[in-house]
C-alpha positions as semicolon CSV with decimal commas, in nm:
position;residue;x (nm);y (nm);z (nm)
1;M;0,000;0,000;0,000
2;I;0,115;0,352;-0,065
3;P;0,029;0,672;0,117
4;F;-0,240;0,883;-0,040
5;L;-0,027;1,150;-0,197
6;F;-0,303;1,260;-0,426
7;L;-0,620;1,461;-0,426
8;P;-0,948;1,344;-0,578
9;P;-0,989;1,310;-0,953
10;T;-1,147;1,462;-1,257
11;V;-1,132;1,531;-1,617
12;L;-1,235;1,470;-1,974
13;L;-1,472;1,504;-2,256
14;A;-1,441;1,360;-2,590
15;A;-1,385;1,552;-2,894
16;C;-1,221;1,572;-3,218
17;A;-1,294;1,567;-3,579
18;S;-1,459;1,289;-3,761
19;A;-1,231;1,097;-3,982
20;I;-1,238;1,046;-4,351
21;P;-1,192;1,229;-4,575
22;V;-0,983;1,506;-4,423
23;S;-1,187;1,774;-4,595
24;D;-1,495;1,664;-4,403
25;Q;-1,335;1,687;-4,060
26;Q;-1,485;1,919;-3,803
27;P;-1,306;2,101;-3,524
28;L;-1,309;1,882;-3,226
29;G;-1,484;1,934;-2,905
30;A;-1,772;2,104;-3,058
31;G;-1,964;2,163;-2,742
32;I;-1,972;2,081;-2,374
33;S;-2,279;2,065;-2,160
34;I;-2,214;2,129;-1,792
35;D;-2,447;1,978;-1,535
36;A;-2,509;2,299;-1,343
37;D;-2,724;2,133;-1,076
38;R;-2,455;1,882;-0,992
39;V;-2,177;2,139;-0,989
40;S;-2,373;2,386;-0,775
41;G;-2,504;2,114;-0,546
42;R;-2,158;2,012;-0,431
43;P;-1,802;2,132;-0,485
44;S;-1,620;1,964;-0,771
45;R;-1,329;1,749;-0,664
46;G;-1,108;1,935;-0,909
47;L;-0,799;1,820;-1,093
48;T;-0,536;1,619;-0,909
49;G;-0,259;1,692;-1,156
50;R;-0,190;1,320;-1,209
51;F;-0,277;1,056;-1,466
52;L;-0,222;0,681;-1,486
53;H;-0,032;0,519;-1,771
54;I;-0,092;0,148;-1,773
55;T;0,109;0,022;-2,066
56;A;-0,141;-0,230;-2,089
57;D;0,055;-0,508;-2,242
58;F;-0,174;-0,691;-2,002
59;H;-0,167;-1,005;-2,216
60;P;-0,428;-1,185;-2,001
61;D;-0,420;-1,563;-2,038
62;L;-0,719;-1,766;-1,920
63;H;-0,521;-2,087;-1,981
64;Y;-0,243;-1,994;-1,737
65;K;-0,197;-2,241;-1,450
66;S;0,035;-2,193;-1,155
67;G;0,290;-2,468;-1,101
68;T;0,322;-2,541;-1,472
69;D;0,622;-2,533;-1,704
70;Q;0,721;-2,199;-1,854
71;D;0,845;-2,379;-2,165
72;D;0,484;-2,481;-2,225
73;A;0,358;-2,121;-2,198
74;C;0,263;-2,196;-1,833
75;H;-0,031;-2,400;-1,960
76;R;0,071;-2,756;-1,869
77;G;0,341;-2,978;-1,724
78;E;0,519;-2,923;-1,395
79;G;0,727;-2,616;-1,330
80;S;0,775;-2,301;-1,131
81;A;0,500;-2,077;-1,271
82;G;0,391;-1,861;-0,979
83;Y;0,040;-1,785;-0,860
84;F;0,059;-1,424;-0,985
85;G;0,268;-1,496;-1,293
86;A;0,601;-1,633;-1,406
87;Q;0,833;-1,334;-1,382
88;G;1,123;-1,323;-1,623
89;T;0,960;-1,559;-1,873
90;E;0,755;-1,543;-2,192
91;C;0,440;-1,659;-2,013
92;D;0,143;-1,423;-2,018
93;S;-0,056;-1,280;-1,726
94;P;-0,281;-1,504;-1,514
95;S;-0,627;-1,382;-1,412
96;S;-0,498;-1,343;-1,056
97;L;-0,248;-1,077;-1,165
98;I;-0,513;-0,891;-1,365
99;N;-0,767;-0,900;-1,081
100;E;-0,522;-0,789;-0,812
101;T;-0,384;-0,511;-1,030
102;F;-0,728;-0,359;-1,070
103;R;-0,800;-0,411;-0,701
104;W;-0,482;-0,220;-0,619
105;I;-0,573;0,058;-0,862
106;S;-0,918;0,082;-0,705
107;Q;-0,779;0,108;-0,354
108;N;-0,485;0,339;-0,426
109;L;-0,538;0,537;-0,745
110;K;-0,908;0,540;-0,829
111;D;-0,982;0,883;-0,682
112;N;-0,636;1,025;-0,729
113;V;-0,584;1,050;-1,104
114;D;-0,752;1,265;-1,368
115;F;-0,750;1,020;-1,659
116;V;-0,604;0,688;-1,772
117;I;-0,408;0,607;-2,086
118;W;-0,413;0,239;-2,177
119;T;-0,168;0,158;-2,452
120;G;-0,267;-0,175;-2,605
121;D;-0,214;-0,551;-2,613
122;S;-0,500;-0,679;-2,399
123;A;-0,503;-1,031;-2,542
124;R;-0,262;-1,319;-2,491
125;H;0,020;-1,403;-2,729
126;D;-0,032;-1,678;-2,982
127;N;0,257;-1,876;-2,832
128;D;0,101;-2,220;-2,779
129;E;0,042;-2,434;-3,087
130;S;-0,176;-2,666;-2,880
131;I;-0,413;-2,382;-2,792
132;P;-0,418;-2,144;-3,089
133;R;-0,591;-1,811;-3,043
134;T;-0,926;-1,739;-3,200
135;E;-1,090;-1,410;-3,295
136;D;-1,359;-1,467;-3,035
137;E;-1,095;-1,515;-2,764
138;V;-0,909;-1,198;-2,861
139;I;-1,230;-0,996;-2,837
140;K;-1,332;-1,172;-2,514
141;L;-1,000;-1,087;-2,346
142;N;-1,029;-0,722;-2,451
143;D;-1,385;-0,723;-2,321
144;I;-1,261;-0,849;-1,985
145;I;-1,003;-0,571;-1,952
146;A;-1,249;-0,304;-2,068
147;D;-1,501;-0,425;-1,810
148;K;-1,234;-0,409;-1,539
149;F;-1,166;-0,045;-1,619
150;Y;-1,536;0,029;-1,618
151;E;-1,590;-0,145;-1,283
152;V;-1,311;0,054;-1,119
153;F;-1,400;0,394;-1,262
154;Q;-1,777;0,376;-1,302
155;K;-1,978;0,661;-1,155
156;R;-2,353;0,634;-1,181
157;D;-2,432;0,999;-1,108
158;S;-2,197;1,126;-1,379
159;P;-2,338;1,216;-1,723
160;R;-2,058;1,001;-1,864
161;G;-2,111;0,696;-1,644
162;L;-1,743;0,715;-1,545
163;S;-1,558;0,925;-1,291
164;I;-1,266;0,989;-1,529
165;P;-1,187;0,918;-1,895
166;V;-1,003;0,604;-2,000
167;V;-0,829;0,626;-2,339
168;P;-0,735;0,294;-2,506
169;T;-0,531;0,217;-2,817
170;I;-0,492;-0,089;-3,040
171;G;-0,195;-0,322;-2,985
172;N;-0,029;-0,558;-3,231
173;N;-0,164;-0,860;-3,039
174;D;-0,519;-0,724;-3,023
175;I;-0,583;-0,843;-3,379
176;M;-0,549;-1,164;-3,579
177;P;-0,316;-1,258;-3,716
178;H;-0,102;-1,054;-3,480
179;N;0,088;-0,763;-3,640
180;I;-0,135;-0,763;-3,948
181;M;-0,403;-0,497;-3,986
182;K;-0,556;-0,400;-4,318
183;D;-0,696;-0,066;-4,421
184;G;-1,015;0,033;-4,239
185;P;-1,300;0,007;-4,196
186;N;-1,237;-0,358;-4,111
187;R;-1,374;-0,618;-3,872
188;W;-1,131;-0,511;-3,597
189;T;-1,211;-0,141;-3,598
190;K;-1,579;-0,233;-3,594
191;K;-1,539;-0,483;-3,309
192;F;-1,330;-0,248;-3,095
193;S;-1,576;0,032;-3,155
194;D;-1,823;-0,185;-2,961
195;V;-1,576;-0,316;-2,700
196;W;-1,460;0,038;-2,619
197;S;-1,797;0,206;-2,657
198;K;-1,772;0,343;-2,300
199;F;-1,439;0,509;-2,376
200;I;-1,465;0,641;-2,733
201;P;-1,665;0,965;-2,761
202;E;-1,980;0,902;-2,961
203;H;-1,898;1,160;-3,226
204;Q;-1,557;0,993;-3,267
205;R;-1,699;0,650;-3,356
206;H;-1,694;0,717;-3,727
207;S;-1,330;0,823;-3,707
208;F;-1,245;0,512;-3,508
209;V;-1,425;0,270;-3,738
210;E;-1,251;0,425;-4,037
211;G;-0,901;0,376;-3,903
212;G;-0,882;0,280;-3,536
213;W;-0,783;0,631;-3,420
214;F;-0,970;0,891;-3,219
215;T;-0,936;1,192;-2,991
216;S;-1,067;1,224;-2,636
217;E;-1,090;1,565;-2,473
218;V;-0,984;1,465;-2,125
219;I;-0,998;1,815;-1,979
220;P;-1,284;1,995;-2,155
221;G;-1,162;2,274;-2,377
222;K;-0,802;2,245;-2,254
223;L;-0,636;1,906;-2,302
224;A;-0,695;1,618;-2,545
225;V;-0,544;1,272;-2,567
226;I;-0,497;1,153;-2,925
227;S;-0,505;0,774;-2,958
228;L;-0,292;0,671;-3,256
229;N;-0,331;0,343;-3,440
230;T;0,038;0,258;-3,468
231;M;-0,045;-0,060;-3,658
232;Y;-0,044;0,152;-3,973
233;F;0,307;0,279;-3,893
234;Y;0,444;-0,060;-3,780
235;D;0,713;-0,194;-4,009
236;S;0,610;-0,552;-3,934
237;N;0,257;-0,497;-4,066
238;S;0,288;-0,650;-4,413
239;A;-0,070;-0,551;-4,503
240;V;0,027;-0,184;-4,540
241;D;0,317;0,011;-4,682
242;G;0,411;0,312;-4,474
243;C;0,294;0,671;-4,496
244;K;0,413;0,791;-4,836
245;S;0,135;0,694;-5,076
246;K;-0,206;0,858;-5,053
247;S;-0,366;0,516;-5,092
248;E;-0,210;0,392;-4,767
249;P;-0,389;0,412;-4,429
250;G;-0,064;0,540;-4,277
251;F;-0,075;0,845;-4,507
252;E;-0,440;0,903;-4,417
253;H;-0,363;0,862;-4,047
254;M;-0,088;1,123;-4,060
255;E;-0,316;1,364;-4,243
256;W;-0,582;1,306;-3,978
257;L;-0,326;1,371;-3,703
258;R;-0,210;1,690;-3,872
259;I;-0,567;1,819;-3,884
260;Q;-0,631;1,728;-3,520
261;L;-0,324;1,914;-3,400
262;K;-0,410;2,211;-3,620
263;I;-0,762;2,225;-3,474
264;L;-0,628;2,203;-3,121
265;R;-0,387;2,487;-3,191
266;S;-0,676;2,700;-3,321
267;R;-0,864;2,632;-2,996
268;D;-0,559;2,706;-2,780
269;M;-0,564;2,348;-2,651
270;K;-0,284;2,101;-2,581
271;A;-0,246;1,735;-2,673
272;I;-0,094;1,412;-2,545
273;L;-0,012;1,151;-2,809
274;I;-0,043;0,784;-2,717
275;G;0,006;0,462;-2,909
276;H;0,110;0,103;-2,864
277;I;0,426;0,069;-3,075
278;P;0,676;0,351;-3,011
279;P;0,871;0,528;-3,287
280;A;1,192;0,341;-3,209
281;R;1,473;0,432;-3,448
282;S;1,830;0,362;-3,348
283;G;2,075;0,246;-3,611
284;P;1,922;-0,053;-3,791
285;K;1,686;-0,109;-3,499
286;R;1,350;0,049;-3,575
287;S;0,984;-0,030;-3,534
288;W;0,812;0,219;-3,769
289;D;0,830;0,248;-4,142
290;E;1,075;0,529;-4,216
291;T;0,819;0,736;-4,407
292;C;0,592;0,733;-4,101
293;W;0,876;0,820;-3,864
294;Q;0,973;1,112;-4,086
295;K;0,623;1,259;-4,086
296;Y;0,565;1,196;-3,717
297;T;0,889;1,367;-3,620
298;L;0,810;1,661;-3,847
299;W;0,452;1,687;-3,717
300;V;0,559;1,686;-3,351
301;H;0,830;1,943;-3,424
302;Q;0,596;2,176;-3,612
303;F;0,329;2,139;-3,343
304;R;0,569;2,167;-3,049
305;D;0,347;2,442;-2,908
306;V;0,058;2,192;-2,888
307;V;0,205;1,850;-2,803
308;V;0,268;1,808;-2,429
309;G;0,418;1,461;-2,447
310;S;0,399;1,114;-2,601
311;A;0,362;0,775;-2,429
312;Y;0,388;0,420;-2,563
313;G;0,417;0,056;-2,456
314;H;0,492;-0,265;-2,654
315;M;0,864;-0,296;-2,584
316;N;0,821;-0,398;-2,216
317;I;1,129;-0,206;-2,106
318;D;1,145;0,127;-1,925
319;H;1,316;0,391;-2,137
320;F;1,271;0,698;-2,354
321;M;1,372;0,805;-2,702
322;L;1,454;1,139;-2,856
323;Q;1,325;1,231;-3,201
324;D;1,575;1,460;-3,377
325;S;1,409;1,700;-3,623
326;H;1,744;1,741;-3,801
327;K;1,706;1,382;-3,924
328;V;1,386;1,470;-4,107
329;K;1,439;1,446;-4,482
330;I;1,074;1,458;-4,562
331;A;1,114;1,540;-4,930
332;D;1,324;1,235;-5,008
333;T;1,240;0,972;-4,748
334;S;1,194;0,712;-5,020
335;E;1,555;0,763;-5,130
336;D;1,711;0,811;-4,788
337;S;1,973;0,542;-4,741
338;E;1,846;0,485;-4,388
339;S;1,491;0,429;-4,507
340;S;1,599;0,132;-4,714
341;T;1,774;-0,034;-4,423
342;A;1,600;-0,352;-4,321
343;P;1,453;-0,316;-3,972
344;D;1,605;-0,522;-3,696
345;S;1,348;-0,767;-3,564
346;S;1,528;-0,778;-3,230
347;L;1,304;-0,494;-3,113
348;D;1,034;-0,758;-3,073
349;D;1,272;-1,018;-2,932
350;F;1,208;-1,109;-2,569
351;S;1,571;-1,170;-2,475
352;V;1,763;-0,949;-2,236
353;L;2,056;-0,957;-2,478
354;S;1,862;-0,816;-2,772
355;R;1,702;-0,546;-2,561
356;S;2,028;-0,448;-2,397
357;S;2,180;-0,424;-2,745
358;Y;1,900;-0,187;-2,843
359;L;1,956;0,025;-2,532
360;S;2,327;0,038;-2,609
361;S;2,247;0,163;-2,958
362;L;2,038;0,441;-2,804
363;R;2,331;0,536;-2,584
364;K;2,557;0,542;-2,888
365;D;2,315;0,775;-3,066
366;W;2,300;1,004;-2,764
367;S;2,680;1,020;-2,752
368;K;2,666;1,183;-3,097
369;M;2,438;1,467;-2,987
370;P;2,584;1,818;-2,955
371;S;2,806;1,834;-2,648
372;P;2,764;2,122;-2,403
373;P;3,075;2,327;-2,325
374;Q;3,243;2,271;-1,992
375;S;3,350;2,552;-1,762
376;K;3,715;2,575;-1,665
377;A;3,626;2,775;-1,355
378;N;3,384;2,515;-1,231
379;K;3,381;2,145;-1,309
380;A;3,008;2,130;-1,246
381;D;2,808;2,010;-1,540
382;F;2,714;2,298;-1,768
383;L;2,389;2,118;-1,837
384;E;2,261;2,205;-1,493
385;E;2,241;2,576;-1,566
386;W;2,255;2,618;-1,942
387;A;1,956;2,852;-1,963
388;A;2,109;3,112;-1,730
389;E;2,272;3,396;-1,921
390;D;2,608;3,380;-1,745
391;S;2,593;3,038;-1,587
392;L;2,926;2,887;-1,496
393;A;3,100;3,140;-1,718
394;P;3,454;3,239;-1,615
395;T;3,574;3,596;-1,603
396;G;3,782;3,800;-1,848
397;D;3,872;3,665;-2,191
398;D;3,769;3,314;-2,090
399;R;3,423;3,445;-2,011
400;H;3,374;3,573;-2,365
401;A;3,501;3,248;-2,513
402;Q;3,272;3,045;-2,289
403;K;2,966;3,251;-2,385
404;S;3,049;3,202;-2,752
405;K;3,070;2,826;-2,702
406;K;2,742;2,832;-2,518
407;K;2,573;3,028;-2,796
408;R;2,694;2,780;-3,058
409;F;2,579;2,487;-2,847
410;L;2,231;2,628;-2,789
411;K;2,193;2,701;-3,160
412;K;2,273;2,337;-3,238
413;I;2,006;2,201;-3,004
414;G;1,733;2,444;-3,103
415;G;1,777;2,713;-2,840
416;P;1,779;2,705;-2,459
417;Y;1,476;2,473;-2,456
418;A;1,626;2,211;-2,692
419;E;1,343;2,254;-2,943
420;R;1,534;2,056;-3,202
421;Y;1,418;1,743;-3,019
422;S;1,100;1,577;-2,900
423;V;1,061;1,289;-2,653
424;S;0,865;0,964;-2,647
425;L;0,832;0,779;-2,316
426;V;0,804;0,401;-2,313
427;S;0,669;0,249;-1,994
428;P;0,737;-0,115;-1,903
429;S;0,455;-0,367;-1,910
430;L;0,213;-0,535;-1,675
431;V;0,283;-0,878;-1,828
432;P;0,572;-1,008;-1,615
433;N;0,849;-1,040;-1,870
434;Y;1,033;-0,878;-1,581
435;F;0,816;-0,734;-1,301
436;P;0,462;-0,596;-1,354
437;T;0,449;-0,216;-1,358
438;L;0,225;0,091;-1,346
439;R;0,321;0,455;-1,395
440;V;0,162;0,770;-1,250
441;V;0,261;1,096;-1,419
442;E;0,229;1,428;-1,238
443;Y;0,159;1,739;-1,448
444;N;0,133;2,112;-1,382
445;I;-0,220;2,236;-1,300
446;T;-0,128;2,591;-1,207
447;G;-0,425;2,812;-1,290
448;L;-0,648;2,509;-1,356
449;E;-0,775;2,465;-1,001
450;D;-1,130;2,575;-1,090
451;T;-1,147;2,396;-1,425
452;V;-1,470;2,206;-1,491
453;V;-1,382;1,840;-1,489
454;W;-1,482;1,570;-1,733
455;S;-1,723;1,389;-1,500
456;D;-1,929;1,706;-1,457
457;T;-1,986;1,746;-1,829
458;S;-2,175;1,561;-2,097
459;E;-2,080;1,528;-2,459
460;E;-2,284;1,758;-2,680
461;P;-2,127;1,805;-3,024
462;V;-2,213;2,125;-3,205
463;D;-2,184;2,185;-3,578
464;V;-1,900;2,423;-3,654
465;D;-1,733;2,538;-3,971
466;S;-1,448;2,322;-4,093
467;L;-1,104;2,467;-4,036
468;S;-0,937;2,592;-4,351
469;D;-0,640;2,388;-4,461
470;D;-0,502;2,647;-4,700
471;D;-0,240;2,794;-4,470
472;D;-0,034;2,475;-4,455
473;N;0,232;2,465;-4,724
474;T;0,298;2,179;-4,956
475;V;0,654;2,218;-4,840
476;S;0,806;2,486;-4,620
477;T;1,045;2,750;-4,751
478;D;1,338;2,597;-4,564
479;K;1,267;2,256;-4,712
480;K;1,246;2,404;-5,062
481;K;1,596;2,544;-5,021
482;K;1,724;2,200;-4,931
483;H;1,582;2,027;-5,239
484;K;1,859;1,892;-5,453
485;K;1,841;1,819;-5,821
486;K;1,814;1,462;-5,929
487;K;2,008;1,329;-6,222
488;G;1,810;1,442;-6,521
489;G;1,573;1,677;-6,340
490;K;1,451;1,848;-6,026
491;K;1,357;1,668;-5,707
492;K;0,982;1,646;-5,667
493;P;0,827;1,820;-5,367
494;P;0,640;1,604;-5,113
495;N;0,284;1,506;-5,198
496;F;0,142;1,626;-4,867
497;K;0,100;1,947;-4,672
498;V;0,371;2,038;-4,423
499;P;0,226;2,189;-4,104
500;E;0,304;2,547;-4,019
501;P;0,540;2,588;-3,720
502;P;0,442;2,783;-3,408
503;S;0,418;3,157;-3,441
504;E;0,755;3,326;-3,394
505;S;0,600;3,518;-3,106
506;A;0,466;3,204;-2,938
507;P;0,642;3,099;-2,617
508;P;0,786;2,746;-2,588
509;G;0,515;2,483;-2,540
510;P;0,451;2,273;-2,225
511;A;0,690;2,004;-2,347
512;Y;0,974;2,256;-2,333
513;S;0,911;2,495;-2,044
514;N;0,729;2,450;-1,716
515;Q;0,371;2,580;-1,748
516;P;0,017;2,438;-1,725
517;F;0,009;2,075;-1,852
518;T;0,389;2,032;-1,840
519;W;0,479;1,685;-1,718
520;L;0,666;1,734;-1,391
521;S;0,757;1,385;-1,274
522;Y;0,646;1,025;-1,276
523;T;0,633;0,754;-1,014
524;Q;0,722;0,408;-1,140
525;Y;0,548;0,127;-0,948
526;F;0,628;-0,241;-0,968
527;A;0,515;-0,565;-0,809
528;N;0,803;-0,785;-0,695
529;L;0,658;-1,120;-0,803
530;T;0,961;-1,310;-0,680
531;R;0,884;-1,209;-0,324
532;I;0,504;-1,207;-0,364
533;N;0,486;-1,555;-0,518
534;E;0,710;-1,690;-0,239
535;Q;0,478;-1,539;0,022
536;V;0,176;-1,691;-0,152
537;S;0,347;-2,030;-0,159
538;K;0,426;-2,013;0,212
539;A;0,075;-1,897;0,298
540;S;-0,071;-2,183;0,096
541;E;0,146;-2,440;0,270
542;Q;0,059;-2,307;0,614
543;S;-0,312;-2,298;0,553
544;N;-0,321;-2,599;0,324
545;N;-0,575;-2,390;0,134
546;S;-0,821;-2,429;0,422
547;S;-0,886;-2,055;0,435
548;M;-0,978;-2,053;0,069
549;M;-1,219;-2,343;0,111
550;E;-1,382;-2,180;0,413
551;T;-1,401;-1,819;0,297
552;G;-1,377;-1,844;-0,080
553;K;-1,079;-1,608;-0,066
554;P;-0,739;-1,722;-0,188
555;P;-0,455;-1,730;0,067
556;H;-0,285;-1,440;-0,115
557;D;-0,533;-1,179;0,005
558;D;-0,345;-0,860;0,101
559;I;-0,015;-1,012;-0,011
560;F;-0,013;-0,860;-0,358
561;S;0,083;-0,495;-0,384
562;F;0,271;-0,250;-0,601
563;E;0,556;-0,051;-0,453
564;V;0,760;0,246;-0,570
565;E;1,060;0,153;-0,781
566;Y;1,170;0,516;-0,826
567;D;1,021;0,864;-0,848
568;T;1,182;1,118;-1,079
569;K;1,081;1,398;-0,843
570;D;1,344;1,307;-0,583
571;D;1,559;1,064;-0,777
572;H;1,932;1,091;-0,708
573;A;2,030;0,903;-1,024
574;Y;1,835;1,090;-1,293
575;K;1,822;1,428;-1,113
576;M;1,537;1,559;-1,329
577;K;1,376;1,889;-1,230
578;D;1,082;1,812;-1,459
579;L;0,999;1,603;-1,765
580;T;1,060;1,869;-2,027
581;V;1,256;1,785;-2,341
582;R;1,551;1,979;-2,202
583;S;1,555;1,756;-1,893
584;F;1,558;1,443;-2,108
585;F;1,832;1,587;-2,328
586;K;2,040;1,642;-2,015
587;L;1,967;1,290;-1,895
588;A;2,054;1,138;-2,233
589;T;2,381;1,332;-2,233
590;R;2,467;1,204;-1,886
591;I;2,379;0,845;-1,985
592;A;2,604;0,873;-2,292
593;E;2,899;1,014;-2,097
594;N;3,220;0,811;-2,135
595;H;3,063;0,606;-2,411
596;S;3,376;0,646;-2,620
597;I;3,595;0,488;-2,352
598;K;3,627;0,131;-2,477
599;S;3,882;-0,144;-2,466
600;S;4,055;-0,228;-2,793
601;S;4,120;-0,588;-2,697
602;D;4,485;-0,678;-2,656
603;E;4,616;-0,326;-2,707
604;V;4,480;-0,194;-2,378
605;D;4,713;-0,242;-2,085
606;A;4,611;-0,301;-1,724
607;E;4,647;0,066;-1,629
608;K;4,403;0,179;-1,899
609;K;4,158;-0,093;-1,802
610;K;4,171;0,030;-1,446
611;K;4,109;0,386;-1,566
612;K;3,812;0,269;-1,769
613;K;3,665;0,087;-1,473
614;S;3,701;0,394;-1,252
615;K;3,497;0,594;-1,503
616;K;3,201;0,360;-1,508
617;N;2,888;0,563;-1,570
618;R;2,645;0,526;-1,279
619;V;2,362;0,698;-1,466
620;W;2,391;0,449;-1,752
621;R;2,392;0,170;-1,493
622;A;2,074;0,307;-1,333
623;F;1,913;0,342;-1,676
624;L;1,991;-0,023;-1,754
625;R;1,868;-0,146;-1,416
626;R;1,541;0,043;-1,451
627;A;1,493;-0,064;-1,811
628;F;1,449;-0,417;-1,679
629;V;1,243;-0,301;-1,378
630;G;1,511;-0,402;-1,130
631;F;1,471;-0,767;-1,229
632;L;1,837;-0,825;-1,318
633;D;2,095;-0,863;-1,043
634;D;2,433;-0,691;-1,039
635;D;2,614;-0,980;-1,206
636;E;2,365;-0,984;-1,492
637;L;2,399;-0,609;-1,533
638;D;2,778;-0,646;-1,537
639;D;2,744;-0,897;-1,822
640;I;2,540;-0,665;-2,043
641;E;2,688;-0,327;-1,946
642;T;2,915;-0,180;-2,212
């Protein structure tokens, strides 16, 4: 159990534009009806400034049996599969883990978060040839999880039927065959429209059925969560072909996203982007088609005044990634040498080795980012104070030189707020590949204390004029200058509209400077199944299951619980003041420190090896440990640390 650090909840409405075609889309949100009697009859609980990210990756498995063999998917045989799950294996989640997770959420978080983002994969893997999945089972498992959310957050006296909004998204295992999703409308978008009927705003149903994407206005008139269907970006989805051709659902999805962000900007609203499969792109390791990554990175950069943050699941490891807008070559993505590189399937590999290799490739990428200048007068990290005009600057001639270095550095990263970059957070999973996890994100609600919350409103769409799309350019002026001539002719401009950037007079958005909706910190929770399963086993032996036979309650009651793994607010390893892009740039730089110090086999003598060992990066070590949710011991970390 955790102390109640929160206030009561709130938030949401649904809104957005319909879906297809783009020209028919309407500004989202249309209208909000406030239940005046309810609001005047009692004080609203107000916003708590927190939301729950449950990566989902629930992967519930009704065939799971404790005491079975993990090599048989924990379905049969004799083995060590625990009562609450087989941690550190490829087995999926037993019903006991699902039930206790929602019980814990109900007891500890239910009234203390403003909304929930649920990022896909709510069906078991198809990993047992003896018990192949069926379409009915996939839908049934998603129904079970949806009902669990509804049971926890239902509120009969709310116009919505729920106390807070829950925003789901489609995972690669939520369809059959897994990874393969054809253009919509299709049987899956239609089925999930029914399964998630309590969570998808009614006027967003058409949009969802068309492509599996929708927008939910979680704080009426102020903040929306945009649920992306990353199946159309996923490089492993052989039924589609990226985001370049107008005939592809990925192209249509990106156009839809562009319009949504443009509408939100016109309404002075902010947005959170969520999806199942993250835009991983590190060396040959990547999960999205390059044409989709290019557009996404450009969109988020151009709408950096609107997008607050992005959150994903799928990869089961705790980490983040930086999108670099300087890598956008939107006019020639089809010819970019990187775009033709075959994706590395190890991103979907379960092994610690493959995932540690991916994390090492991220670190290598981060080591190539612009390096901040160091002060001769003070060995303190320049990153700590880079926004201050004269921070850590020496006096005299050195002072001038230092300020010049600082100016060049800030120009390289997009100014003092690092606006060259954007960040995607990837939370670890509930399915116990390592340990089950939950994440609670705290965000800034300064000035929002009296905001009308979602549960006190009812959806009431109003017809409004469609937003003009004429002010977006086919390609921006800067991009035109970069077009190079092909052999035998000019390079063709892109066949889509490039979003306009923020106004030059606009201040940095919430993702870049601390203001309302800025993500401030997150608390990472985990359930130590090694200890919990041992306690259950001991309790079962002592009671010989008599208590369960007499009371109907299993002997594990009150044994299962989540605990804090770390909290970025007071974390001594990451030392993050907030979750702005600048803070993640600083963290990435610290993780990458000393990356170039490597042994060159036989040529390195004992003294150099000793020097290398003394410079071991503790932040990189913490990053690795947390990536695997503290499941790996020190020896295992030593084996994979580079």
